[in-house]
Amino acid sequence: MPSINRKRNGGVSLLKGDPPKGESPYFLNVYPDHGPREYVDVEGYLTPADFEEFHEEGDYITAGDIARLADEKAGPSAKYSFDEFMNVLAQGESGNKNVYQEGGPAQGEWQMELAARQDAANYARDLAAGLGLDAPRYSKEDLEDITKLPYEDRKLLAYSYMYGPESVPTRDVLTGKTPVPQFWMKHWNKGEVDRSQEFGERVSDYLK
């Protein structure tokens, strides 16, 4: 039976370094929207007590892990969960179907082009490292045609591509500060022609 390692798989990046003075648990105000939250000291790392989970050796990051990170940053009063937001994107891009773009290079439910798929694999690896988890290793052939990958892999790539870059403020769209169509245009579509209104019309039934 594989050994069990305690790994922190939760809503915030791990905080490494000398823990605060005093006895664990600690109550820190990492995200002001939440107020003080209980953290525990595990081998010199501080991690949210309510997100601590057990993972077997070799556990892999999932889209759910990334969604929890995004939801934590957005706070409890967010307008959308990260899963809800990514579902809106999939509905607008493909009708949430695993298809090839007609006459174009995009693939899958989120219609990702090759460069985006390659970047997403790197983001997944970096996010996994921050959580003490492993990341899937995608071959060149895997990324050239992600329609053949399992759904959970396509989902992980899409979630990683959206959440991975530090320059993408997912909190803004989850809290409603930036409308979904405008956020999609700037941080997903990235085209020269503004198609946010067209996208908004396609996903109107899924917007709050």
PDB file of C-alpha atoms in Angstrom:
ATOM      1  CA  MET A   1       0.000   0.000   0.000  1.00  0.00           C
ATOM      2  CA  PRO A   2       1.475   3.410  -0.958  1.00  0.00           C
ATOM      3  CA  SER A   3       2.648   5.701   1.772  1.00  0.00           C
ATOM      4  CA  ILE A   4       0.449   8.649   2.647  1.00  0.00           C
ATOM      5  CA  ASN A   5       1.933  12.109   2.637  1.00  0.00           C
ATOM      6  CA  ARG A   6       0.233  15.072   4.211  1.00  0.00           C
ATOM      7  CA  LYS A   7       0.077  17.702   1.488  1.00  0.00           C
ATOM      8  CA  ARG A   8      -1.667  21.005   1.584  1.00  0.00           C
ATOM      9  CA  ASN A   9      -4.304  21.197  -1.109  1.00  0.00           C
ATOM     10  CA  GLY A  10      -6.330  24.260  -0.373  1.00  0.00           C
ATOM     11  CA  GLY A  11      -7.412  27.745  -1.128  1.00  0.00           C
ATOM     12  CA  VAL A  12      -4.218  29.769  -0.819  1.00  0.00           C
ATOM     13  CA  SER A  13      -0.605  29.415  -1.784  1.00  0.00           C
ATOM     14  CA  LEU A  14       1.522  27.910   0.930  1.00  0.00           C
ATOM     15  CA  LEU A  15       3.351  30.330   3.159  1.00  0.00           C
ATOM     16  CA  LYS A  16       6.867  29.121   3.834  1.00  0.00           C
ATOM     17  CA  GLY A  17       9.126  30.489   6.526  1.00  0.00           C
ATOM     18  CA  ASP A  18       9.213  31.028  10.247  1.00  0.00           C
ATOM     19  CA  PRO A  19       5.711  30.637  11.696  1.00  0.00           C
ATOM     20  CA  PRO A  20       4.325  33.340  13.976  1.00  0.00           C
ATOM     21  CA  LYS A  21       5.335  33.264  17.611  1.00  0.00           C
ATOM     22  CA  GLY A  22       3.114  31.163  19.827  1.00  0.00           C
ATOM     23  CA  GLU A  23       1.412  27.831  19.542  1.00  0.00           C
ATOM     24  CA  SER A  24      -0.371  26.465  16.473  1.00  0.00           C
ATOM     25  CA  PRO A  25      -3.104  27.047  15.339  1.00  0.00           C
ATOM     26  CA  TYR A  26      -2.690  30.620  14.187  1.00  0.00           C
ATOM     27  CA  PHE A  27      -5.336  33.029  12.982  1.00  0.00           C
ATOM     28  CA  LEU A  28      -4.143  35.086  10.031  1.00  0.00           C
ATOM     29  CA  ASN A  29      -5.884  37.619   7.835  1.00  0.00           C
ATOM     30  CA  VAL A  30      -4.405  36.469   4.490  1.00  0.00           C
ATOM     31  CA  TYR A  31      -7.471  37.488   2.477  1.00  0.00           C
ATOM     32  CA  PRO A  32      -9.228  40.494   4.033  1.00  0.00           C
ATOM     33  CA  ASP A  33     -12.621  39.464   2.645  1.00  0.00           C
ATOM     34  CA  HIS A  34     -12.544  36.398   4.877  1.00  0.00           C
ATOM     35  CA  GLY A  35     -11.279  37.969   8.056  1.00  0.00           C
ATOM     36  CA  PRO A  36      -8.978  35.969  10.349  1.00  0.00           C
ATOM     37  CA  ARG A  37      -8.771  32.310   9.404  1.00  0.00           C
ATOM     38  CA  GLU A  38      -7.301  29.329  11.210  1.00  0.00           C
ATOM     39  CA  TYR A  39      -3.956  28.061   9.937  1.00  0.00           C
ATOM     40  CA  VAL A  40      -1.827  25.202  11.212  1.00  0.00           C
ATOM     41  CA  ASP A  41       1.927  24.717  11.176  1.00  0.00           C
ATOM     42  CA  VAL A  42       2.885  21.559   9.278  1.00  0.00           C
ATOM     43  CA  GLU A  43       6.648  21.068   9.061  1.00  0.00           C
ATOM     44  CA  GLY A  44       7.318  24.785   8.890  1.00  0.00           C
ATOM     45  CA  TYR A  45       4.502  25.544   6.453  1.00  0.00           C
ATOM     46  CA  LEU A  46       1.304  27.408   7.266  1.00  0.00           C
ATOM     47  CA  THR A  47      -1.795  26.038   5.611  1.00  0.00           C
ATOM     48  CA  PRO A  48      -5.558  26.594   6.099  1.00  0.00           C
ATOM     49  CA  ALA A  49      -6.788  24.116   8.666  1.00  0.00           C
ATOM     50  CA  ASP A  50     -10.097  23.544   6.898  1.00  0.00           C
ATOM     51  CA  PHE A  51      -8.460  22.777   3.563  1.00  0.00           C
ATOM     52  CA  GLU A  52      -5.891  20.281   4.776  1.00  0.00           C
ATOM     53  CA  GLU A  53      -6.304  16.985   2.968  1.00  0.00           C
ATOM     54  CA  PHE A  54      -4.449  13.703   2.684  1.00  0.00           C
ATOM     55  CA  HIS A  55      -2.944  12.787  -0.675  1.00  0.00           C
ATOM     56  CA  GLU A  56      -1.315   9.565  -1.681  1.00  0.00           C
ATOM     57  CA  GLU A  57       2.206   9.658  -3.042  1.00  0.00           C
ATOM     58  CA  GLY A  58       2.046  10.789  -6.639  1.00  0.00           C
ATOM     59  CA  ASP A  59      -1.312  12.554  -6.464  1.00  0.00           C
ATOM     60  CA  TYR A  60      -1.975  14.870  -9.374  1.00  0.00           C
ATOM     61  CA  ILE A  61      -3.419  18.345  -9.504  1.00  0.00           C
ATOM     62  CA  THR A  62      -6.995  18.601 -10.781  1.00  0.00           C
ATOM     63  CA  ALA A  63      -9.196  21.353 -12.110  1.00  0.00           C
ATOM     64  CA  GLY A  64     -10.996  21.226  -8.773  1.00  0.00           C
ATOM     65  CA  ASP A  65      -7.802  22.199  -6.964  1.00  0.00           C
ATOM     66  CA  ILE A  66      -7.470  25.268  -9.177  1.00  0.00           C
ATOM     67  CA  ALA A  67     -11.125  26.176  -8.728  1.00  0.00           C
ATOM     68  CA  ARG A  68     -10.662  26.162  -4.952  1.00  0.00           C
ATOM     69  CA  LEU A  69      -7.693  28.508  -5.246  1.00  0.00           C
ATOM     70  CA  ALA A  70      -9.687  30.931  -7.400  1.00  0.00           C
ATOM     71  CA  ASP A  71     -12.772  30.781  -5.189  1.00  0.00           C
ATOM     72  CA  GLU A  72     -10.676  31.493  -2.108  1.00  0.00           C
ATOM     73  CA  LYS A  73      -9.251  34.627  -3.687  1.00  0.00           C
ATOM     74  CA  ALA A  74     -12.701  35.797  -4.757  1.00  0.00           C
ATOM     75  CA  GLY A  75     -14.108  35.512  -1.258  1.00  0.00           C
ATOM     76  CA  PRO A  76     -17.433  34.242   0.103  1.00  0.00           C
ATOM     77  CA  SER A  77     -19.549  36.973  -1.502  1.00  0.00           C
ATOM     78  CA  ALA A  78     -18.407  36.251  -5.075  1.00  0.00           C
ATOM     79  CA  LYS A  79     -20.989  36.446  -7.832  1.00  0.00           C
ATOM     80  CA  TYR A  80     -19.661  33.362  -9.632  1.00  0.00           C
ATOM     81  CA  SER A  81     -17.704  30.343  -8.559  1.00  0.00           C
ATOM     82  CA  PHE A  82     -14.726  29.560 -10.775  1.00  0.00           C
ATOM     83  CA  ASP A  83     -16.512  26.443 -12.044  1.00  0.00           C
ATOM     84  CA  GLU A  84     -19.548  28.525 -13.008  1.00  0.00           C
ATOM     85  CA  PHE A  85     -17.380  31.081 -14.779  1.00  0.00           C
ATOM     86  CA  MET A  86     -15.455  28.456 -16.729  1.00  0.00           C
ATOM     87  CA  ASN A  87     -18.737  26.794 -17.696  1.00  0.00           C
ATOM     88  CA  VAL A  88     -19.899  30.110 -19.165  1.00  0.00           C
ATOM     89  CA  LEU A  89     -16.721  30.266 -21.251  1.00  0.00           C
ATOM     90  CA  ALA A  90     -17.199  26.702 -22.493  1.00  0.00           C
ATOM     91  CA  GLN A  91     -20.816  27.414 -23.409  1.00  0.00           C
ATOM     92  CA  GLY A  92     -19.810  30.518 -25.328  1.00  0.00           C
ATOM     93  CA  GLU A  93     -16.852  28.929 -27.086  1.00  0.00           C
ATOM     94  CA  SER A  94     -18.313  25.605 -28.203  1.00  0.00           C
ATOM     95  CA  GLY A  95     -21.698  25.012 -26.627  1.00  0.00           C
ATOM     96  CA  ASN A  96     -19.626  23.034 -24.097  1.00  0.00           C
ATOM     97  CA  LYS A  97     -18.772  20.382 -26.710  1.00  0.00           C
ATOM     98  CA  ASN A  98     -15.446  18.710 -27.392  1.00  0.00           C
ATOM     99  CA  VAL A  99     -15.063  19.895 -30.983  1.00  0.00           C
ATOM    100  CA  TYR A 100     -12.573  21.342 -33.435  1.00  0.00           C
ATOM    101  CA  GLN A 101     -12.978  24.962 -34.452  1.00  0.00           C
ATOM    102  CA  GLU A 102     -14.580  25.183 -37.877  1.00  0.00           C
ATOM    103  CA  GLY A 103     -11.822  26.324 -40.211  1.00  0.00           C
ATOM    104  CA  GLY A 104      -9.466  27.118 -37.338  1.00  0.00           C
ATOM    105  CA  PRO A 105      -6.899  25.673 -34.933  1.00  0.00           C
ATOM    106  CA  ALA A 106      -8.869  25.800 -31.670  1.00  0.00           C
ATOM    107  CA  GLN A 107      -9.971  22.600 -29.943  1.00  0.00           C
ATOM    108  CA  GLY A 108     -12.086  21.279 -27.112  1.00  0.00           C
ATOM    109  CA  GLU A 109     -14.855  22.749 -25.004  1.00  0.00           C
ATOM    110  CA  TRP A 110     -12.845  25.919 -24.373  1.00  0.00           C
ATOM    111  CA  GLN A 111     -11.529  26.184 -27.956  1.00  0.00           C
ATOM    112  CA  MET A 112      -7.865  26.462 -27.023  1.00  0.00           C
ATOM    113  CA  GLU A 113      -5.237  27.002 -29.708  1.00  0.00           C
ATOM    114  CA  LEU A 114      -1.922  25.144 -29.652  1.00  0.00           C
ATOM    115  CA  ALA A 115       0.139  27.922 -28.016  1.00  0.00           C
ATOM    116  CA  ALA A 116      -2.494  28.228 -25.276  1.00  0.00           C
ATOM    117  CA  ARG A 117      -2.493  24.472 -24.713  1.00  0.00           C
ATOM    118  CA  GLN A 118       1.297  24.463 -24.394  1.00  0.00           C
ATOM    119  CA  ASP A 119       1.254  27.383 -21.965  1.00  0.00           C
ATOM    120  CA  ALA A 120      -1.517  25.705 -19.977  1.00  0.00           C
ATOM    121  CA  ALA A 121       0.575  22.572 -19.472  1.00  0.00           C
ATOM    122  CA  ASN A 122       3.350  24.730 -17.997  1.00  0.00           C
ATOM    123  CA  TYR A 123       0.928  26.617 -15.757  1.00  0.00           C
ATOM    124  CA  ALA A 124      -0.497  23.316 -14.504  1.00  0.00           C
ATOM    125  CA  ARG A 125       2.991  22.170 -13.555  1.00  0.00           C
ATOM    126  CA  ASP A 126       3.723  25.404 -11.676  1.00  0.00           C
ATOM    127  CA  LEU A 127       0.392  25.378  -9.853  1.00  0.00           C
ATOM    128  CA  ALA A 128       0.883  21.747  -8.881  1.00  0.00           C
ATOM    129  CA  ALA A 129       4.334  22.477  -7.469  1.00  0.00           C
ATOM    130  CA  GLY A 130       2.858  25.221  -5.304  1.00  0.00           C
ATOM    131  CA  LEU A 131       0.378  22.740  -3.855  1.00  0.00           C
ATOM    132  CA  GLY A 132       2.892  19.963  -3.319  1.00  0.00           C
ATOM    133  CA  LEU A 133       1.262  17.844  -6.034  1.00  0.00           C
ATOM    134  CA  ASP A 134       2.352  16.352  -9.337  1.00  0.00           C
ATOM    135  CA  ALA A 135       1.186  17.523 -12.755  1.00  0.00           C
ATOM    136  CA  PRO A 136       0.348  15.369 -15.761  1.00  0.00           C
ATOM    137  CA  ARG A 137       3.070  15.186 -18.398  1.00  0.00           C
ATOM    138  CA  TYR A 138       1.569  15.919 -21.789  1.00  0.00           C
ATOM    139  CA  SER A 139       3.445  14.832 -24.892  1.00  0.00           C
ATOM    140  CA  LYS A 140       3.711  16.913 -28.049  1.00  0.00           C
ATOM    141  CA  GLU A 141       1.123  14.639 -29.610  1.00  0.00           C
ATOM    142  CA  ASP A 142      -1.227  15.061 -26.639  1.00  0.00           C
ATOM    143  CA  LEU A 143      -1.208  18.830 -26.987  1.00  0.00           C
ATOM    144  CA  GLU A 144      -1.507  18.769 -30.746  1.00  0.00           C
ATOM    145  CA  ASP A 145      -4.940  17.177 -30.403  1.00  0.00           C
ATOM    146  CA  ILE A 146      -6.502  17.544 -26.965  1.00  0.00           C
ATOM    147  CA  THR A 147      -9.874  16.303 -28.193  1.00  0.00           C
ATOM    148  CA  LYS A 148      -8.453  12.802 -27.671  1.00  0.00           C
ATOM    149  CA  LEU A 149      -7.522  13.474 -24.040  1.00  0.00           C
ATOM    150  CA  PRO A 150      -9.929  12.623 -21.199  1.00  0.00           C
ATOM    151  CA  TYR A 151     -12.309  15.409 -20.234  1.00  0.00           C
ATOM    152  CA  GLU A 152     -10.570  16.005 -16.900  1.00  0.00           C
ATOM    153  CA  ASP A 153      -7.309  16.721 -18.739  1.00  0.00           C
ATOM    154  CA  ARG A 154      -8.970  19.177 -21.107  1.00  0.00           C
ATOM    155  CA  LYS A 155     -10.591  20.828 -18.110  1.00  0.00           C
ATOM    156  CA  LEU A 156      -7.280  21.023 -16.229  1.00  0.00           C
ATOM    157  CA  LEU A 157      -5.595  22.689 -19.197  1.00  0.00           C
ATOM    158  CA  ALA A 158      -8.361  25.268 -19.541  1.00  0.00           C
ATOM    159  CA  TYR A 159      -8.449  26.032 -15.821  1.00  0.00           C
ATOM    160  CA  SER A 160      -4.667  26.307 -15.699  1.00  0.00           C
ATOM    161  CA  TYR A 161      -4.551  28.654 -18.672  1.00  0.00           C
ATOM    162  CA  MET A 162      -7.090  30.974 -17.079  1.00  0.00           C
ATOM    163  CA  TYR A 163      -5.832  30.921 -13.501  1.00  0.00           C
ATOM    164  CA  GLY A 164      -2.111  30.309 -14.000  1.00  0.00           C
ATOM    165  CA  PRO A 165      -0.893  33.727 -15.211  1.00  0.00           C
ATOM    166  CA  GLU A 166      -0.385  36.147 -12.331  1.00  0.00           C
ATOM    167  CA  SER A 167      -1.493  38.977 -14.632  1.00  0.00           C
ATOM    168  CA  VAL A 168      -5.032  37.591 -14.978  1.00  0.00           C
ATOM    169  CA  PRO A 169      -7.232  38.991 -12.158  1.00  0.00           C
ATOM    170  CA  THR A 170      -9.794  36.196 -11.911  1.00  0.00           C
ATOM    171  CA  ARG A 171     -11.101  37.749  -8.708  1.00  0.00           C
ATOM    172  CA  ASP A 172     -12.452  40.677 -10.739  1.00  0.00           C
ATOM    173  CA  VAL A 173     -14.716  38.518 -12.877  1.00  0.00           C
ATOM    174  CA  LEU A 174     -15.817  36.211 -10.071  1.00  0.00           C
ATOM    175  CA  THR A 175     -16.866  39.133  -7.891  1.00  0.00           C
ATOM    176  CA  GLY A 176     -18.620  40.888 -10.774  1.00  0.00           C
ATOM    177  CA  LYS A 177     -16.242  43.840 -10.918  1.00  0.00           C
ATOM    178  CA  THR A 178     -15.561  43.005 -14.578  1.00  0.00           C
ATOM    179  CA  PRO A 179     -18.438  41.583 -16.660  1.00  0.00           C
ATOM    180  CA  VAL A 180     -17.822  38.091 -18.040  1.00  0.00           C
ATOM    181  CA  PRO A 181     -17.942  39.091 -21.749  1.00  0.00           C
ATOM    182  CA  GLN A 182     -15.364  41.838 -21.288  1.00  0.00           C
ATOM    183  CA  PHE A 183     -13.151  39.585 -19.192  1.00  0.00           C
ATOM    184  CA  TRP A 184     -13.405  36.844 -21.799  1.00  0.00           C
ATOM    185  CA  MET A 185     -12.423  39.271 -24.540  1.00  0.00           C
ATOM    186  CA  LYS A 186      -9.348  40.566 -22.727  1.00  0.00           C
ATOM    187  CA  HIS A 187      -8.020  37.454 -21.059  1.00  0.00           C
ATOM    188  CA  TRP A 188      -9.243  34.543 -23.193  1.00  0.00           C
ATOM    189  CA  ASN A 189     -10.057  35.606 -26.736  1.00  0.00           C
ATOM    190  CA  LYS A 190      -7.362  38.320 -26.867  1.00  0.00           C
ATOM    191  CA  GLY A 191      -8.391  39.303 -30.386  1.00  0.00           C
ATOM    192  CA  GLU A 192      -7.955  42.679 -32.035  1.00  0.00           C
ATOM    193  CA  VAL A 193     -11.683  43.064 -32.743  1.00  0.00           C
ATOM    194  CA  ASP A 194     -13.938  43.492 -29.715  1.00  0.00           C
ATOM    195  CA  ARG A 195     -16.407  40.602 -29.767  1.00  0.00           C
ATOM    196  CA  SER A 196     -17.564  40.915 -26.175  1.00  0.00           C
ATOM    197  CA  GLN A 197     -21.121  41.896 -27.134  1.00  0.00           C
ATOM    198  CA  GLU A 198     -21.445  38.903 -29.462  1.00  0.00           C
ATOM    199  CA  PHE A 199     -20.088  36.605 -26.775  1.00  0.00           C
ATOM    200  CA  GLY A 200     -22.434  38.096 -24.187  1.00  0.00           C
ATOM    201  CA  GLU A 201     -25.411  37.340 -26.399  1.00  0.00           C
ATOM    202  CA  ARG A 202     -24.289  33.724 -26.819  1.00  0.00           C
ATOM    203  CA  VAL A 203     -24.005  33.147 -23.074  1.00  0.00           C
ATOM    204  CA  SER A 204     -26.837  35.375 -21.864  1.00  0.00           C
ATOM    205  CA  ASP A 205     -28.720  32.416 -20.364  1.00  0.00           C
ATOM    206  CA  TYR A 206     -25.713  31.615 -18.161  1.00  0.00           C
ATOM    207  CA  LEU A 207     -24.932  35.083 -16.861  1.00  0.00           C
ATOM    208  CA  LYS A 208     -26.038  36.316 -13.449  1.00  0.00           C
TER     209      LYS A 208
END
